[in-house]
Short mmCIF file of C-alpha atoms in Angstrom, two decimals:
data_model
loop_
_atom_site.label_atom_id
_atom_site.label_comp_id
_atom_site.label_asym_id
_atom_site.label_seq_id
_atom_site.Cartn_x
_atom_site.Cartn_y
_atom_site.Cartn_z
CA ASP A 225 -16.74 11.89 -38.94
CA GLU A 226 -15.38 8.33 -38.47
CA ASN A 227 -16.66 5.89 -35.88
CA ARG A 228 -16.52 2.18 -35.19
CA GLN A 229 -18.96 -0.18 -33.52
CA PHE A 230 -18.24 -3.56 -31.93
CA TYR A 231 -20.12 -5.86 -29.63
CA ASP A 232 -18.78 -8.06 -26.88
CA ILE A 233 -20.31 -10.87 -24.84
CA GLY A 234 -19.42 -11.79 -21.28
CA ALA A 235 -20.78 -13.99 -18.52
CA VAL A 236 -19.60 -14.64 -14.95
CA LEU A 237 -20.61 -17.49 -12.66
CA SER A 238 -19.29 -17.33 -9.11
CA SER A 239 -20.10 -18.16 -5.51
CA ASP A 240 -18.41 -17.89 -2.12
CA PHE A 241 -17.92 -20.24 0.81
CA TYR A 242 -16.64 -19.16 4.20
CA ARG A 243 -15.84 -20.37 7.69
CA ILE A 244 -15.06 -18.36 10.83
CA TYR A 245 -12.22 -19.45 13.12
CA ASN A 246 -11.53 -18.38 16.74
CA LYS A 247 -15.18 -17.39 17.05
CA ASP A 248 -15.41 -18.50 20.68
CA ASN A 249 -11.82 -17.79 21.69
CA PRO A 250 -11.58 -14.51 23.68
CA ALA A 251 -7.77 -14.55 23.49
CA ALA A 252 -7.62 -14.40 19.68
CA ALA A 253 -9.28 -12.30 17.00
CA PRO A 254 -11.93 -14.05 14.89
CA VAL A 255 -10.72 -14.85 11.37
CA LYS A 256 -13.02 -15.37 8.38
CA HIS A 257 -11.73 -17.63 5.60
CA THR A 258 -13.54 -17.05 2.30
CA ILE A 259 -13.14 -19.12 -0.89
CA ILE A 260 -14.49 -17.66 -4.15
CA PRO A 261 -14.52 -19.88 -7.26
CA GLU A 262 -15.32 -18.04 -10.49
CA LEU A 263 -15.92 -19.03 -14.10
CA ARG A 264 -15.78 -16.18 -16.64
CA TYR A 265 -16.35 -16.13 -20.41
CA GLU A 266 -15.33 -13.24 -22.68
CA TYR A 267 -15.97 -12.85 -26.40
CA VAL A 268 -15.03 -10.07 -28.82
CA PRO A 269 -15.48 -10.86 -32.54
CA ASP A 270 -12.69 -10.63 -35.07
CA SER A 271 -13.35 -7.78 -37.48
CA ASP A 272 -11.54 -6.01 -40.31
CA GLN A 273 -10.25 -2.69 -38.90
CA SER A 274 -7.93 -1.73 -41.76
CA GLU A 275 -10.09 1.27 -42.73
CA TYR A 276 -9.39 2.96 -39.38
CA PRO A 277 -6.13 4.80 -38.54
CA ASP A 278 -3.54 2.88 -36.53
CA PHE A 279 -1.48 5.19 -34.30
CA ASP A 280 -1.11 3.07 -31.15
CA SER A 281 -2.42 -0.08 -29.46
CA ILE A 282 -5.83 1.35 -28.48
CA ASP A 283 -6.67 1.87 -32.17
CA ARG A 284 -7.02 -1.89 -32.64
CA LEU A 285 -9.45 -4.08 -30.70
CA THR A 286 -8.06 -7.58 -30.24
CA PRO A 287 -10.55 -10.46 -30.74
CA GLU A 288 -11.22 -12.61 -27.70
CA ASN A 289 -12.81 -16.00 -27.18
CA ARG A 290 -11.67 -16.98 -23.72
CA LEU A 291 -12.88 -19.06 -20.77
CA THR A 292 -11.21 -18.34 -17.41
CA LEU A 293 -11.39 -20.31 -14.18
CA SER A 294 -10.12 -18.65 -11.00
CA LEU A 295 -10.00 -19.43 -7.30
CA THR A 296 -9.57 -16.72 -4.66
CA HIS A 297 -8.76 -17.18 -0.96
CA LEU A 298 -9.37 -14.37 1.54
CA LEU A 299 -8.50 -14.17 5.24
CA THR A 300 -10.09 -11.32 7.20
CA ALA A 301 -9.54 -10.59 10.90
CA LYS A 302 -12.10 -8.84 13.08
CA TYR A 303 -10.98 -6.61 15.97
CA VAL A 304 -13.32 -5.26 18.66
CA ARG A 305 -12.12 -2.65 21.13
CA ASN A 306 -14.28 -1.72 24.11
CA ARG A 307 -14.18 1.82 25.44
CA GLY A 308 -15.16 2.71 28.98
CA SER A 309 -15.36 0.82 32.26
CA GLU A 310 -15.30 -2.96 32.40
CA LYS A 311 -18.18 -2.81 34.92
CA ILE A 312 -20.76 -1.58 32.44
CA SER A 313 -23.44 -3.94 31.19
CA ASN A 314 -23.01 -6.08 28.09
CA GLU A 315 -25.62 -4.04 26.24
CA SER A 316 -23.84 -0.78 26.99
CA ARG A 317 -20.48 -2.31 26.10
CA ASP A 318 -21.84 -3.27 22.67
CA ARG A 319 -22.77 0.36 22.04
CA LEU A 320 -19.29 1.52 23.06
CA SER A 321 -17.46 -1.14 21.05
CA ARG A 322 -15.46 -0.15 18.02
CA THR A 323 -15.12 -2.83 15.35
CA SER A 324 -12.48 -2.88 12.62
CA TYR A 325 -11.57 -5.41 9.95
CA ASN A 326 -8.30 -6.25 8.25
CA ARG A 327 -8.15 -8.43 5.13
CA PHE A 328 -4.56 -9.52 5.75
CA PHE A 329 -4.35 -12.30 3.13
CA ARG A 330 -5.53 -12.59 -0.48
CA PHE A 331 -4.41 -15.26 -2.94
CA ARG A 332 -5.78 -15.64 -6.47
CA LEU A 333 -5.00 -18.38 -8.99
CA GLU A 334 -6.26 -17.94 -12.55
CA GLN A 335 -6.17 -20.15 -15.65
CA SER A 336 -7.53 -19.16 -19.07
CA TYR A 337 -8.34 -21.27 -22.12
CA ASN A 338 -8.32 -19.49 -25.47
CA PHE A 339 -10.71 -20.90 -28.11
CA ASP A 340 -9.25 -18.74 -30.90
CA ASP A 341 -7.52 -20.43 -33.81
CA TRP A 342 -3.76 -20.27 -34.25
CA GLU A 343 -3.79 -17.21 -36.52
CA THR A 344 -5.81 -14.89 -34.27
CA ALA A 345 -4.20 -15.89 -30.97
CA GLU A 346 -1.50 -13.20 -30.93
CA TRP A 347 -0.16 -14.21 -27.52
CA ARG A 348 1.22 -17.47 -28.98
CA ALA A 349 4.77 -17.68 -30.19
CA SER A 350 4.24 -20.67 -32.50
CA GLU A 351 1.55 -23.00 -33.79
CA ASN A 352 2.82 -25.78 -31.52
CA GLU A 353 1.65 -24.03 -28.37
CA SER A 354 -1.39 -25.00 -26.35
CA HIS A 355 -4.70 -23.17 -26.15
CA PHE A 356 -4.02 -22.82 -22.41
CA GLU A 357 -2.72 -19.35 -21.62
CA PRO A 358 -0.03 -18.80 -18.95
CA LEU A 359 -1.03 -19.62 -15.38
CA TYR A 360 -1.42 -16.45 -13.33
CA ALA A 361 -1.07 -16.10 -9.55
CA GLU A 362 -1.45 -13.06 -7.30
CA LEU A 363 -0.76 -12.60 -3.59
CA ASP A 364 -1.51 -9.69 -1.22
CA LEU A 365 -0.41 -9.59 2.42
CA THR A 366 -1.39 -6.82 4.84
CA PRO A 367 -0.40 -8.01 8.33
CA ARG A 368 -0.80 -4.47 9.68
CA LYS A 369 -2.63 -1.41 8.43
CA LEU A 370 0.67 0.38 7.76
CA VAL A 371 2.47 -2.52 6.00
CA SER A 372 1.56 -4.24 2.74
CA PHE A 373 3.15 -6.76 0.38
CA HIS A 374 2.17 -7.71 -3.17
CA ALA A 375 3.40 -10.40 -5.57
CA GLU A 376 2.26 -11.71 -8.93
CA ALA A 377 3.63 -14.13 -11.52
CA GLU A 378 2.88 -15.75 -14.88
CA TRP A 379 4.03 -19.30 -15.70
CA SER A 380 4.33 -20.61 -19.26
CA TYR A 381 3.62 -24.31 -19.83
CA GLU A 382 5.33 -24.39 -23.22
CA GLN A 383 8.52 -22.59 -22.18
CA ASN A 384 8.51 -24.20 -18.72
CA CYS A 385 9.55 -20.96 -17.03
CA LEU A 386 8.25 -17.77 -15.46
CA LEU A 387 7.31 -15.21 -18.08
CA SER A 388 7.06 -12.43 -15.51
CA HIS A 389 6.99 -11.81 -11.80
CA LEU A 390 6.70 -8.83 -9.50
CA PHE A 391 7.39 -8.30 -5.79
CA SER A 392 6.59 -5.08 -3.98
CA GLY A 393 6.42 -3.88 -0.39
CA ARG A 394 5.14 -0.68 1.16
CA LEU A 395 5.48 1.05 4.54
CA HIS A 396 3.48 4.15 5.44
CA ASN A 397 2.15 5.94 8.50
CA SER A 398 -0.73 8.24 9.36
CA ARG A 399 1.49 11.33 8.99
CA GLY A 400 2.04 10.62 5.30
CA ASP A 401 5.56 9.19 5.31
CA ARG A 402 6.01 6.25 2.92
CA LEU A 403 8.62 3.85 1.55
CA ALA A 404 7.91 1.52 -1.39
CA VAL A 405 10.18 -1.07 -3.01
CA GLU A 406 9.35 -2.96 -6.21
CA TYR A 407 11.18 -5.64 -8.18
CA ARG A 408 9.84 -6.43 -11.67
CA TYR A 409 10.93 -9.07 -14.17
CA GLU A 410 9.56 -9.66 -17.68
CA LYS A 411 11.27 -12.30 -19.79
CA ASP A 412 13.48 -10.82 -22.52
CA PHE A 413 12.26 -7.32 -21.69
CA ARG A 414 12.80 -6.04 -18.14
CA ASP A 415 14.72 -6.80 -14.94
CA SER A 416 14.61 -3.77 -12.64
CA ILE A 417 14.18 -2.52 -9.10
CA ASN A 418 12.26 0.62 -8.16
CA LEU A 419 12.43 2.66 -4.94
CA ASN A 420 9.92 5.36 -4.00
CA ALA A 421 9.98 7.33 -0.74
CA GLY A 422 8.29 10.38 0.72
CA ILE A 423 8.62 12.33 3.98
CA ALA A 424 6.16 14.86 5.37
CA LEU A 425 8.46 17.52 6.86
CA THR A 426 5.45 19.51 8.07
CA SER A 427 1.71 19.36 7.52
CA ARG A 428 2.20 21.35 4.30
CA ILE A 429 5.75 20.61 3.12
CA ARG A 430 6.68 17.24 1.67
CA VAL A 431 9.80 15.86 -0.02
CA SER A 432 9.82 12.68 -2.11
CA GLY A 433 12.25 10.74 -4.28
CA ILE A 434 12.27 8.00 -6.92
CA TYR A 435 14.98 5.64 -8.13
CA GLU A 436 14.78 2.85 -10.72
CA ARG A 437 17.72 0.69 -11.85
CA ASN A 438 18.14 -1.83 -14.64
CA LEU A 439 19.68 -4.94 -13.08
CA GLU A 440 20.39 -6.55 -16.46
CA ASN A 441 23.14 -4.11 -17.39
CA ASP A 442 23.61 -2.22 -14.09
CA THR A 443 22.44 1.16 -15.34
CA ASP A 444 20.10 3.74 -13.85
CA ILE A 445 16.74 4.10 -15.55
CA GLU A 446 15.31 7.02 -13.60
CA LYS A 447 16.05 9.03 -10.48
CA GLY A 448 14.56 12.21 -9.15
CA VAL A 449 13.49 14.32 -6.19
CA GLN A 450 10.50 16.59 -5.57
CA PHE A 451 9.63 19.29 -3.04
CA LEU A 452 5.90 19.96 -2.62
CA TYR A 453 4.06 22.71 -0.75
CA GLN A 454 0.31 22.27 -0.21
CA SER A 455 -2.14 24.82 1.15
CA PRO A 456 -5.92 24.45 1.46
CA CYS A 457 -6.46 26.28 -1.85
CA TRP A 458 -3.30 25.79 -3.92
CA SER A 459 -0.05 23.85 -4.17
CA ALA A 460 3.36 24.24 -5.80
CA ALA A 461 6.05 21.69 -6.58
CA VAL A 462 9.66 21.80 -7.72
CA SER A 463 11.12 18.58 -9.08
CA TYR A 464 14.25 17.26 -10.78
CA VAL A 465 14.26 13.99 -12.78
CA ASP A 466 17.13 12.29 -14.59
CA ASP A 467 15.52 9.83 -17.02
#
């Protein structure tokens, strides 16, 4: 009965600062701007794992000795809707008010420094590269509850180019209809666009489809369609996929 034991060390130091805008403006929704700086340290020792089987990536634990500094910006809007007559008292209006929040903006910038030596830092391509790992940025926009946008990217200092980037958008409604579009690029590996859509024909019957295309050589990667029937106790689906 084989087993393996490792230890890891981690520490996080963070805080948050915020300011509220439009607080006294009745014509605009109050907006809270939050800034979260964070310093994170992660350590996993390097250990000989040759005695254990190696079938896939999870069978090997990669050593880590990394310090990461990140900065996150958040913008959150507050909406208050009053129900009932405008002639009621302020105290009664407060009880009838319905408050909702929407975090419509999130931006995160992250930089890591790897203390590992040149041999154990597998993410490096050569010994001439810096201990600084690629700069990572992430953006989320949700201007409305039914619309969302996401983007992320990695920038390499040594190669002076984007190693990867992703853009995606999503539309959906309360009935369950949805449309999602994603563009993904990874240097020397992937350049593709992905479409995913679903329509609720009735409360129990739903049809959905997927389509992914390789833009590098103009070939289809995957396409398919699915019909789904859902009842309170069981469901059945019929699908066709060309992969």
